[in-house]
CSV table of C-alpha atoms and ligand atoms in Angstrom, one decimal:
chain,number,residue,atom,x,y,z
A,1,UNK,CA,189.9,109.3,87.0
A,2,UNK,CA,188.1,106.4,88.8
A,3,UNK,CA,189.7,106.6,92.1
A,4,UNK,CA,188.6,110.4,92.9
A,5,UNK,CA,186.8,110.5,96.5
A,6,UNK,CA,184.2,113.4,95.6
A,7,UNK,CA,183.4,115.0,98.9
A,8,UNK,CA,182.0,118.3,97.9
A,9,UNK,CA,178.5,117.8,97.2
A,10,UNK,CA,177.4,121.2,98.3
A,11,UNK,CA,179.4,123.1,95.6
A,12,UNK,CA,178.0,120.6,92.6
A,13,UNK,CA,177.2,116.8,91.9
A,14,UNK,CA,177.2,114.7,89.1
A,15,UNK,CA,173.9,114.2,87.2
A,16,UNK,CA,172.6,110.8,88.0
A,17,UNK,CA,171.9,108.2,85.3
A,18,UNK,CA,168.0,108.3,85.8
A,19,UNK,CA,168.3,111.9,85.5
A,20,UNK,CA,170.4,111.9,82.2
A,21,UNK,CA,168.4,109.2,80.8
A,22,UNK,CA,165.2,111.3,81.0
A,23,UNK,CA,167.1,114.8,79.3
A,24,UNK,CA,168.7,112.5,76.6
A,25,UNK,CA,165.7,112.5,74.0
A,26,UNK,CA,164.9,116.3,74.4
A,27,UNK,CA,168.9,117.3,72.8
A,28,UNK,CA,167.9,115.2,69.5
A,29,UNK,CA,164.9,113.5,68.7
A,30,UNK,CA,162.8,115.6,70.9
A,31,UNK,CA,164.4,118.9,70.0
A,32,UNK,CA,161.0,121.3,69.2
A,33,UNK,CA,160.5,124.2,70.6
A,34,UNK,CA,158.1,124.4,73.2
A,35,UNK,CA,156.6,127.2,71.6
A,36,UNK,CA,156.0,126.4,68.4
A,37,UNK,CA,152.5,124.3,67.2
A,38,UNK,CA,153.5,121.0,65.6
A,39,UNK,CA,153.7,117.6,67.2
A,40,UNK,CA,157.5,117.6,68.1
A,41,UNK,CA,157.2,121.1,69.9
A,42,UNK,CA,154.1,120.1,72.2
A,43,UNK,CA,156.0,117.3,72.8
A,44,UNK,CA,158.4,119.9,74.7
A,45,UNK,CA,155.9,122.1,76.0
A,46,UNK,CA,154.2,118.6,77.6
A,47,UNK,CA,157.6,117.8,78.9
A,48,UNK,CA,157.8,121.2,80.5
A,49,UNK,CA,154.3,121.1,82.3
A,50,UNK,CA,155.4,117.8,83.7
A,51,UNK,CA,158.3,119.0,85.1
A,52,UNK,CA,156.5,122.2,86.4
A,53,UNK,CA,154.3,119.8,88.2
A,54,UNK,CA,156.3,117.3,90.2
A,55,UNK,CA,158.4,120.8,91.2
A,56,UNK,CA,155.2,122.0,92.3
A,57,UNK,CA,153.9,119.1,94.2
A,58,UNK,CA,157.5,118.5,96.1
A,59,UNK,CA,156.9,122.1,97.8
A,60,UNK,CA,153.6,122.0,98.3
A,61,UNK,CA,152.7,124.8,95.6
A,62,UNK,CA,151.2,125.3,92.6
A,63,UNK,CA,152.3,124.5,88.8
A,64,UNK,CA,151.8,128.2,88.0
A,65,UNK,CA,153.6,129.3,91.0
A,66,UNK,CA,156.8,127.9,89.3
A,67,UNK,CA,159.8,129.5,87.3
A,68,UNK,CA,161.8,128.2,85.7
A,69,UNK,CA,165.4,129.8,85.3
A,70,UNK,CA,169.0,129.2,84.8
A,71,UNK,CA,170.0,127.9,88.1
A,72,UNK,CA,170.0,129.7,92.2
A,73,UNK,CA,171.8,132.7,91.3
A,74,UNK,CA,169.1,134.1,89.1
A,75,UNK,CA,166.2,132.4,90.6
A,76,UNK,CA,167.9,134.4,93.6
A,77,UNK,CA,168.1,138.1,91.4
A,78,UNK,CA,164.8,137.5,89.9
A,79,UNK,CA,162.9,136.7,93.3
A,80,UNK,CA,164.5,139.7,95.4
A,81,UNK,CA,165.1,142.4,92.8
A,82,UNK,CA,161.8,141.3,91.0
A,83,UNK,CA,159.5,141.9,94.4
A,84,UNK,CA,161.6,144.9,95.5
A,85,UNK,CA,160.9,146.9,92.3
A,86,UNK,CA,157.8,145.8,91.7
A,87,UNK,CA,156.8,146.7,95.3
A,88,UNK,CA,159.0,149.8,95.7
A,89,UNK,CA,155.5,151.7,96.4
A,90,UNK,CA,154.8,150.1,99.5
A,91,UNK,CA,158.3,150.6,101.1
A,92,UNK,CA,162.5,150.1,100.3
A,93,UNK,CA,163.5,148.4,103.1
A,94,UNK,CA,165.2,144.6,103.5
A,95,UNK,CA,166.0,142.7,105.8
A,96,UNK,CA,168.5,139.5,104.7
A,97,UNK,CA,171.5,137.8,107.1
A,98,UNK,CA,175.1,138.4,107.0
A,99,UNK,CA,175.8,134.6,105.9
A,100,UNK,CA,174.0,134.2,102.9
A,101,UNK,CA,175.3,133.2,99.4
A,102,UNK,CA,176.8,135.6,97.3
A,103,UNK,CA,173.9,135.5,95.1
A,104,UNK,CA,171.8,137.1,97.8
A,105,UNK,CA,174.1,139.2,99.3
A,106,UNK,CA,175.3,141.1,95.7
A,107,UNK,CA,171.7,141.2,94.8
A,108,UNK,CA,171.0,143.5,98.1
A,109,UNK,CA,174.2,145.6,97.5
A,110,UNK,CA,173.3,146.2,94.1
A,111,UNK,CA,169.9,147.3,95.7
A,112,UNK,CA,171.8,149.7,97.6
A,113,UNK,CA,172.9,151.5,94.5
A,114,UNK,CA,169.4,151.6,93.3
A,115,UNK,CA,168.5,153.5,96.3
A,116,UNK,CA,166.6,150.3,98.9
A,117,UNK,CA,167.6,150.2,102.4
A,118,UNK,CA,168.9,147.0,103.2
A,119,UNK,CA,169.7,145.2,106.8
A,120,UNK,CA,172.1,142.4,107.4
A,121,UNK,CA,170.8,140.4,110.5
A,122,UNK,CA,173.9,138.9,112.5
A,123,UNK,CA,173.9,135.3,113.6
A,124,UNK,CA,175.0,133.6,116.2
A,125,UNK,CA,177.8,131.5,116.8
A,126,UNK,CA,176.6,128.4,115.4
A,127,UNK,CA,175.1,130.7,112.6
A,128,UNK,CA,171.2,130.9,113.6
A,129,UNK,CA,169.5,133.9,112.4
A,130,UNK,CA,167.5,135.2,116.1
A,131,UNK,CA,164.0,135.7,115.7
A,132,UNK,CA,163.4,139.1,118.2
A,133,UNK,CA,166.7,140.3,116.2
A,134,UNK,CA,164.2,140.1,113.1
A,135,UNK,CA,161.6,141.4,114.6
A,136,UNK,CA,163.2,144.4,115.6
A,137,UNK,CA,164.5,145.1,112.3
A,138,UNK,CA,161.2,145.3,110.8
A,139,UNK,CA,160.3,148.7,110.2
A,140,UNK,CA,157.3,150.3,108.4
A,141,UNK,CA,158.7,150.5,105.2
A,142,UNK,CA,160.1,146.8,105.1
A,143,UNK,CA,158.9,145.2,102.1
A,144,UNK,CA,160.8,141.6,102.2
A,145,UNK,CA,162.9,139.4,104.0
A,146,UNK,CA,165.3,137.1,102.1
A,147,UNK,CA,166.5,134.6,104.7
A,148,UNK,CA,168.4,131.2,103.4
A,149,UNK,CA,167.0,127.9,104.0
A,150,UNK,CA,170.1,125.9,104.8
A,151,UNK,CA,173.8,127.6,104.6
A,152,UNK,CA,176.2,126.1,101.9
A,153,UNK,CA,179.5,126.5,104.5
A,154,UNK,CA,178.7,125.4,107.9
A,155,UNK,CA,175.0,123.5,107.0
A,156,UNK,CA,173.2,125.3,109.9
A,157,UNK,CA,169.2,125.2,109.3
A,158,UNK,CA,167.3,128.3,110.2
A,159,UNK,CA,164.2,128.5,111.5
A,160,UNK,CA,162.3,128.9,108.6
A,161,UNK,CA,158.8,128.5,109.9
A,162,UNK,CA,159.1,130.7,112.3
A,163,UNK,CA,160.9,133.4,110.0
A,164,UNK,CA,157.8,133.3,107.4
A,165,UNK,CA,155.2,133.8,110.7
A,166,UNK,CA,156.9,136.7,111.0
A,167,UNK,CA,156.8,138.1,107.5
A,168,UNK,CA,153.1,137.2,107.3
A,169,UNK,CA,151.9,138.8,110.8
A,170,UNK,CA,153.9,141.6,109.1
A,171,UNK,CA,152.5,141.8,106.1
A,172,UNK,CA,155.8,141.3,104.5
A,173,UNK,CA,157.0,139.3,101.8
A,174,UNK,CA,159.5,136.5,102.8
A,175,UNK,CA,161.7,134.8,100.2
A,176,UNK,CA,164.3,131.8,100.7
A,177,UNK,CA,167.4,130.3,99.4
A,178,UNK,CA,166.4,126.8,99.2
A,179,UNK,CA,169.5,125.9,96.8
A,180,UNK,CA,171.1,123.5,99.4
A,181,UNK,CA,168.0,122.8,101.2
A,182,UNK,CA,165.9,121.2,98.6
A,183,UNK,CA,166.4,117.6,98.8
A,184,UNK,CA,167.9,117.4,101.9
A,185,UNK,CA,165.2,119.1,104.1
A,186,UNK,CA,161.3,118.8,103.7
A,187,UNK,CA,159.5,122.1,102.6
A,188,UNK,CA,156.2,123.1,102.3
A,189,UNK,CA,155.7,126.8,101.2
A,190,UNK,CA,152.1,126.8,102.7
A,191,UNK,CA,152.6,125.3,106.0
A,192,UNK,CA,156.1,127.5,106.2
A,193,UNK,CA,154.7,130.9,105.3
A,194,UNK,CA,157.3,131.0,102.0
A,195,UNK,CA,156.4,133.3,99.5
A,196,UNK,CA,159.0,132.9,96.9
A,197,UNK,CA,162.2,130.2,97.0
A,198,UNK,CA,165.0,129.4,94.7
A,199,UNK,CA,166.0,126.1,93.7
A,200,UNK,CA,169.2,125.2,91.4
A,201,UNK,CA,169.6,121.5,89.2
A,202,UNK,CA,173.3,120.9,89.8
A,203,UNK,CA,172.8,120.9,93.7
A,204,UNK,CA,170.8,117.7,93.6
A,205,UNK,CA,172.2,115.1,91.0
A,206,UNK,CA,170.8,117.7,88.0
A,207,UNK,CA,172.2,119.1,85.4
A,208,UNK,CA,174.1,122.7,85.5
A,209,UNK,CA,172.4,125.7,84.0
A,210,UNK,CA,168.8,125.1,85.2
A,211,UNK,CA,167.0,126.5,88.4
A,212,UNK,CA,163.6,127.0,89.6
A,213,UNK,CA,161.9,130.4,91.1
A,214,UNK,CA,158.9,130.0,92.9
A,215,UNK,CA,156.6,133.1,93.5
A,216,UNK,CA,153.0,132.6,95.3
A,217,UNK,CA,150.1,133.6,93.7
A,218,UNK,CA,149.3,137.0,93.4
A,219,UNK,CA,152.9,138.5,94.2
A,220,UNK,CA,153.7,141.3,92.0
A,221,UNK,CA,157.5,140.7,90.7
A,222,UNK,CA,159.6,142.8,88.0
A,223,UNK,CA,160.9,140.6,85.0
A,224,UNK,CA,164.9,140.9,84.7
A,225,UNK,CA,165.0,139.5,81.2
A,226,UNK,CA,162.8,141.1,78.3
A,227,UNK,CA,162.2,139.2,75.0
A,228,UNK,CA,159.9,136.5,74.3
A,229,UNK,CA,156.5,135.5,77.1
A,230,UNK,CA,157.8,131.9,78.0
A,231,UNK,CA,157.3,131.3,82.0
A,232,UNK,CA,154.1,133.3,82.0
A,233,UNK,CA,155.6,136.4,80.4
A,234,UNK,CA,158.5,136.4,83.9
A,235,UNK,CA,161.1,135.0,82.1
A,236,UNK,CA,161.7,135.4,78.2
A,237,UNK,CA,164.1,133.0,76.5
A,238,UNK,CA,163.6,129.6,74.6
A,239,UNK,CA,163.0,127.1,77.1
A,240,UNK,CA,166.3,125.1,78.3
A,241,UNK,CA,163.9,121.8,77.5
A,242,UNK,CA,166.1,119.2,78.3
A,243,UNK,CA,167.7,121.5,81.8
A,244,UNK,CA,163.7,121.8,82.7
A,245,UNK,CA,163.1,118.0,82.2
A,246,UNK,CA,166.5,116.6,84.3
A,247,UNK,CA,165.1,119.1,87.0
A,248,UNK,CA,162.0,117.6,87.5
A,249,UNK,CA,163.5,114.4,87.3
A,250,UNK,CA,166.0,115.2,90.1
A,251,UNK,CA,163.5,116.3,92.3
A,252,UNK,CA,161.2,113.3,91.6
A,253,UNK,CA,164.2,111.3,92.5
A,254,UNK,CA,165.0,113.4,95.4
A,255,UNK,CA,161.6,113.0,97.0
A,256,UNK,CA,161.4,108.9,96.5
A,257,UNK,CA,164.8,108.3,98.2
A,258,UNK,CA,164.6,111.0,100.5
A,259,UNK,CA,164.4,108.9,103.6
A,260,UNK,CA,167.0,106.5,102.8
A,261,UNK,CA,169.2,109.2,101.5
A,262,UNK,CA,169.3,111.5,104.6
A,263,UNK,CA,169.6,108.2,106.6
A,264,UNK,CA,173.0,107.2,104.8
A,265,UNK,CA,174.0,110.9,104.7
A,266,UNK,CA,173.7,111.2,108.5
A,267,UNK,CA,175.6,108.3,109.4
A,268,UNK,CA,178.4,109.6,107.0
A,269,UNK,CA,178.5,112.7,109.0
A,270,UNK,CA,178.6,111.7,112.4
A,271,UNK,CA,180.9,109.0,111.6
A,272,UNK,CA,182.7,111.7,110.1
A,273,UNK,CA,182.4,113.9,113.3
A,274,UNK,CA,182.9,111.6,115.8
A,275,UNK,CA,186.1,109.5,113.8
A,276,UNK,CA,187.7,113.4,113.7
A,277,UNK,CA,187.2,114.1,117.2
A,278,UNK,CA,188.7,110.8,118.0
A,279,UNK,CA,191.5,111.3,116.3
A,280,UNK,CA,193.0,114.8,115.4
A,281,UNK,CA,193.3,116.8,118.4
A,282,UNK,CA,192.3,120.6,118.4
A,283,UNK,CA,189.7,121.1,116.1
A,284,UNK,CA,186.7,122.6,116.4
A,285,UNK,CA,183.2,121.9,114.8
A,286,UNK,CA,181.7,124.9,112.8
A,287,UNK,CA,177.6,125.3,112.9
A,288,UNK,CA,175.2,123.0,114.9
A,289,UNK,CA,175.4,119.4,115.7
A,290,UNK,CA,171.7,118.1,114.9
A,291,UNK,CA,170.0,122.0,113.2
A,292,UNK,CA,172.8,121.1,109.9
A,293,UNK,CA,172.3,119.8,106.8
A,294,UNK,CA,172.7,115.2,106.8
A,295,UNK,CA,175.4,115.7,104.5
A,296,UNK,CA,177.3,119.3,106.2
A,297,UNK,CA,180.8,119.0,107.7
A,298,UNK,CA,182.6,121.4,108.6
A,299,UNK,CA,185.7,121.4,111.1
A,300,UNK,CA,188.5,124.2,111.6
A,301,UNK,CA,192.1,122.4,112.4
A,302,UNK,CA,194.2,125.0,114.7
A,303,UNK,CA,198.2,125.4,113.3
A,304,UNK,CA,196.6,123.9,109.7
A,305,UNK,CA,196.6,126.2,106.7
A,306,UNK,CA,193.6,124.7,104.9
A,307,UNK,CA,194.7,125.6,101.2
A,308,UNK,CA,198.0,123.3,101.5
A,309,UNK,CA,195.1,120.3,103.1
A,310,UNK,CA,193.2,120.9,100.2
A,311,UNK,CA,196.2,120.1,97.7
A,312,UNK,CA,197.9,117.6,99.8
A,313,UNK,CA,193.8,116.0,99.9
A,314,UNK,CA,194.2,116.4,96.7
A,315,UNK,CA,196.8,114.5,95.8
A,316,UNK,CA,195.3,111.5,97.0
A,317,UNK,CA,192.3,111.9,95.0
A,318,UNK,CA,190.5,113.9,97.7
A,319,UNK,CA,188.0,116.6,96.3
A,320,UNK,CA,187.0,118.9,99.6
A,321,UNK,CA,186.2,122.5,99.9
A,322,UNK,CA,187.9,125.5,102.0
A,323,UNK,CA,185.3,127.9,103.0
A,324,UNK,CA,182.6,128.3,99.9
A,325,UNK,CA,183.9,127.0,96.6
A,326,UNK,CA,183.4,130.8,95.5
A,327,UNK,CA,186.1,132.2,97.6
A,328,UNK,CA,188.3,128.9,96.5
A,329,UNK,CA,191.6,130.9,94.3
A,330,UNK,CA,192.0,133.7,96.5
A,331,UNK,CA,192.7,134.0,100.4
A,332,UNK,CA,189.5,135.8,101.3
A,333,UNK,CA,187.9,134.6,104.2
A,334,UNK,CA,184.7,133.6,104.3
A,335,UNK,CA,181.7,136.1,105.5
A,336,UNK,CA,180.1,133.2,106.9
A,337,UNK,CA,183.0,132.2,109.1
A,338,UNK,CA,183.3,135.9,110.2
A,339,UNK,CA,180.3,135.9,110.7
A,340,UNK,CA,179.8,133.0,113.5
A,341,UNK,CA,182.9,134.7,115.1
A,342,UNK,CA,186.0,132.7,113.6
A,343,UNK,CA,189.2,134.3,114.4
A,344,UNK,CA,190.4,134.8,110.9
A,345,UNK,CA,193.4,132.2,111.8
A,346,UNK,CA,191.0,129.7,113.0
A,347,UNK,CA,188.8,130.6,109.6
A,348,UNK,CA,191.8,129.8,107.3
A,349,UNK,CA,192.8,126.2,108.8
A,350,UNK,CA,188.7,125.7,107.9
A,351,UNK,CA,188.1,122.8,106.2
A,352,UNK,CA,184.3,121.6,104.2
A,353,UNK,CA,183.1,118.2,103.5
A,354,UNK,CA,179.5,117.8,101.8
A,355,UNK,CA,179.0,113.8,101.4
A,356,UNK,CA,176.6,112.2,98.7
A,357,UNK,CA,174.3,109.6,98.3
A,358,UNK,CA,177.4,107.5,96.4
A,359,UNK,CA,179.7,108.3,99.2
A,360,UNK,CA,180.1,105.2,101.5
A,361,UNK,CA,181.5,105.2,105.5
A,362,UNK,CA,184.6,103.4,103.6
A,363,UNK,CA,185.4,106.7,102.0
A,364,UNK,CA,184.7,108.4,105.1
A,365,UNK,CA,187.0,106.3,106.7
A,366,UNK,CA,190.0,106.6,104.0
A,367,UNK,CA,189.5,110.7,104.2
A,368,UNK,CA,189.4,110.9,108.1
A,369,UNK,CA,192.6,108.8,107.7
A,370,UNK,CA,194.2,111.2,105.4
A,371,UNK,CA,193.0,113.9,107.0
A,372,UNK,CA,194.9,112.3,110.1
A,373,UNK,CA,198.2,111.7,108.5
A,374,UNK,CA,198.1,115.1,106.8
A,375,UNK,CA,197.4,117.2,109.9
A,376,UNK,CA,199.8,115.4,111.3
A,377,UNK,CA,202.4,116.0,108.9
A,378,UNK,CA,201.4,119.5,108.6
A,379,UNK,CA,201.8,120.8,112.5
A,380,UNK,CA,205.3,119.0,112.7
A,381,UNK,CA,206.6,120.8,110.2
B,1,PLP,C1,175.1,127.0,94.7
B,1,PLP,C2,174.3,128.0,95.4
B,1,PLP,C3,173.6,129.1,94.7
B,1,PLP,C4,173.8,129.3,93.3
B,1,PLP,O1,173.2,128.4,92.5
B,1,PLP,P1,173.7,128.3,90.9
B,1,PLP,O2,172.7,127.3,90.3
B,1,PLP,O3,175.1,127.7,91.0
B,1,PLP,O4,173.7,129.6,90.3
B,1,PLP,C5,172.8,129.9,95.5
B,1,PLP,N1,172.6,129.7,96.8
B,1,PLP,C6,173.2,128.7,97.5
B,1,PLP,C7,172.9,128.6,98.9
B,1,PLP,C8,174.0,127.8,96.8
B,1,PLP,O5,174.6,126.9,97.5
């Protein structure tokens, strides 16, 4: 359907033509596998390497500091299960935030059951993680702190720096969920004390099914997946070659455009913010007005039950999220919205809209119009 108005960029995006271009070779003609010794397979293995470095060099690490993996949610299992068994010796206690992705937050449950300690920072209001909060959770036997870069509901960017100084005057490991960060926000794991991040292809005009872990030199971490030694004996399994290849492409392309991308995405969003507060009365903004993500809206509509927006959005082409897209089926409201202190009626009339770089302030301007007529409709009921 041509005439779809895709505003949901945070829960996946379409893999852009460069990107496909550069996978297309490695599903036929380049089809070896990278471990294998004729011409065809170090063909692949070449292909891998160059992907490994341009990940590398976007983050400021090294090639061998890099994973890669099937996408955020294991990059996230490998990174925070991997350094908490492998480091159970030094202590079981960790410290993570109440609003990060499932991903992280199962992980840490399911290290519950395995006997770790785990604390769940609150945030504030617009959904900052407080630094002497942090602090104070640290005890002796904390071993890592998992902390997400940028949140995938409300946009709201921690202070990730600041976080890591921590960790490293504490001698403790500090690992982020970069998954809707990377692209959007600069990072260097050096100058920002990161130890280990996670990284996923379909966030950032890649392909679905890829992801990237990166560990810093020297930290012990506990393989999930035992087989073959591909990703320096961390991650067995034949090499997803042409996944690997479209995610170095998509960061390469990330990096060039990144000025003019977060240039357009801004506008879009404070058009978007300020066209909303013109014109639909009682709302409220979720998360922080400059601290968010270029692309992040997100707006709760009092009296408005966001599920019938969604369809009625819908209707008129309109793809938008309620909440996380993982909560999207069932009425469960979002952890992150509790968390930042949503009454749960203001939580369900909660509406998300993550622009891309093929977005354009005329689609801005025909959804703030639907949104307009449908509120409208939907409170006069
Ligand atoms: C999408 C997302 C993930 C999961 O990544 P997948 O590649 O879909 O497994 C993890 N964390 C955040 C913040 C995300 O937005």
């Amino acid at each position: 359907m041509d005439n779809i108005k895709y505003f949901d960029h945070a829960a996946t995006t379409a893999v852009s033509k460069e990107v496909l271009e550069a996978m297309l070779p490695y599903f036929s003609t380049e089809y070896g596998n990278a471990s294998s010794m004729y011409s065809i397979s170090r063909r692949a293995r070449k292909a891998i390497e160059v992907a490994r470095q341009k990940v590398a060099q976007a983050i400021n690490a090294k090639p061998n500091e890099i994973y890669f993996t099937s996408g955020g949610s294991e990059s996230d299992n490998l990174a925070i299960k991997g350094i908490a068994y492998a480091n159970k010796n030094k202590g079981n206690h960790i410290i993570t935030s109440k609003i990060e992705h499932h991903a992280v937050l199962e992980t840490c449950e399911n290290l519950e059951e395995e006997g770790f300690e785990v604390t769940y920072l609150d945030v504030d209001d617009k959904g900052f993680v407080h630094l002497d909060e942090l602090k104070k959770a640290i005890k002796p036997n904390t071993i890592l702190i998992t902390i997400m870069f940028a949140n995938n509901e409300i946009g709201t960017i921690e202070p990730i720096k600041e976080i890591g100084k921590i960790a490293r005057d504490n001698n403790i490991y500090f690992h982020t969920d970069c998954v809707q960060a990377i692209g959007n926000v600069k990072i260097d794991v050096q100058d920002m004390n990161i130890d280990s991040l996670s990284m996923s292809g379909h966030k950032l005009y890649g392909p679905k099914g890829i992801g990237v872990l990166y560990v810093k030199d020297g930290i012990e971490f506990k393989k999930l997946q035992n087989g073959g030694h591909q990703e320096n004996n961390k991650r067995a399994g034949t090499e997803n070659v042409p996944g690997i290849v479209g995610m170095g492409k998509a960061i390469e392309i990330a990096y060039r455009d990144f000025e003019k991308n977060e240039r357009h995405l801004k506008q879009l969003r404070d058009f978007f913010f300020s066209e909303i507060e013109k014109r639909v009365p009682n709302i409220k903004i979720n998360g922080d007005r400059q601290k968010r993500l270029p692309g992040n809206c997100n707006v709760s509509f009092a009296k408005v039950d966001a599920e019938e927006l969604l369809m009625k959005l819908d209707k008129k082409g309109i793809c938008a999220s309620a909440g996380s897209a993982c909560s999207t089926g069932t009425t469960e409201i979002s952890h992150v919205l509790k968390a930042i202190g949503l009454l749960d009626k203001t939580a369900l009339g909660t509406l998300r809209l993550t622009f891309g770089k093929e977005n354009t302030i005329e689609d801005v301007e025909f959804l703030v119009k639907a949104i307009e007529e449908i509120v409208k409709l939907i409170r006069n009921k």
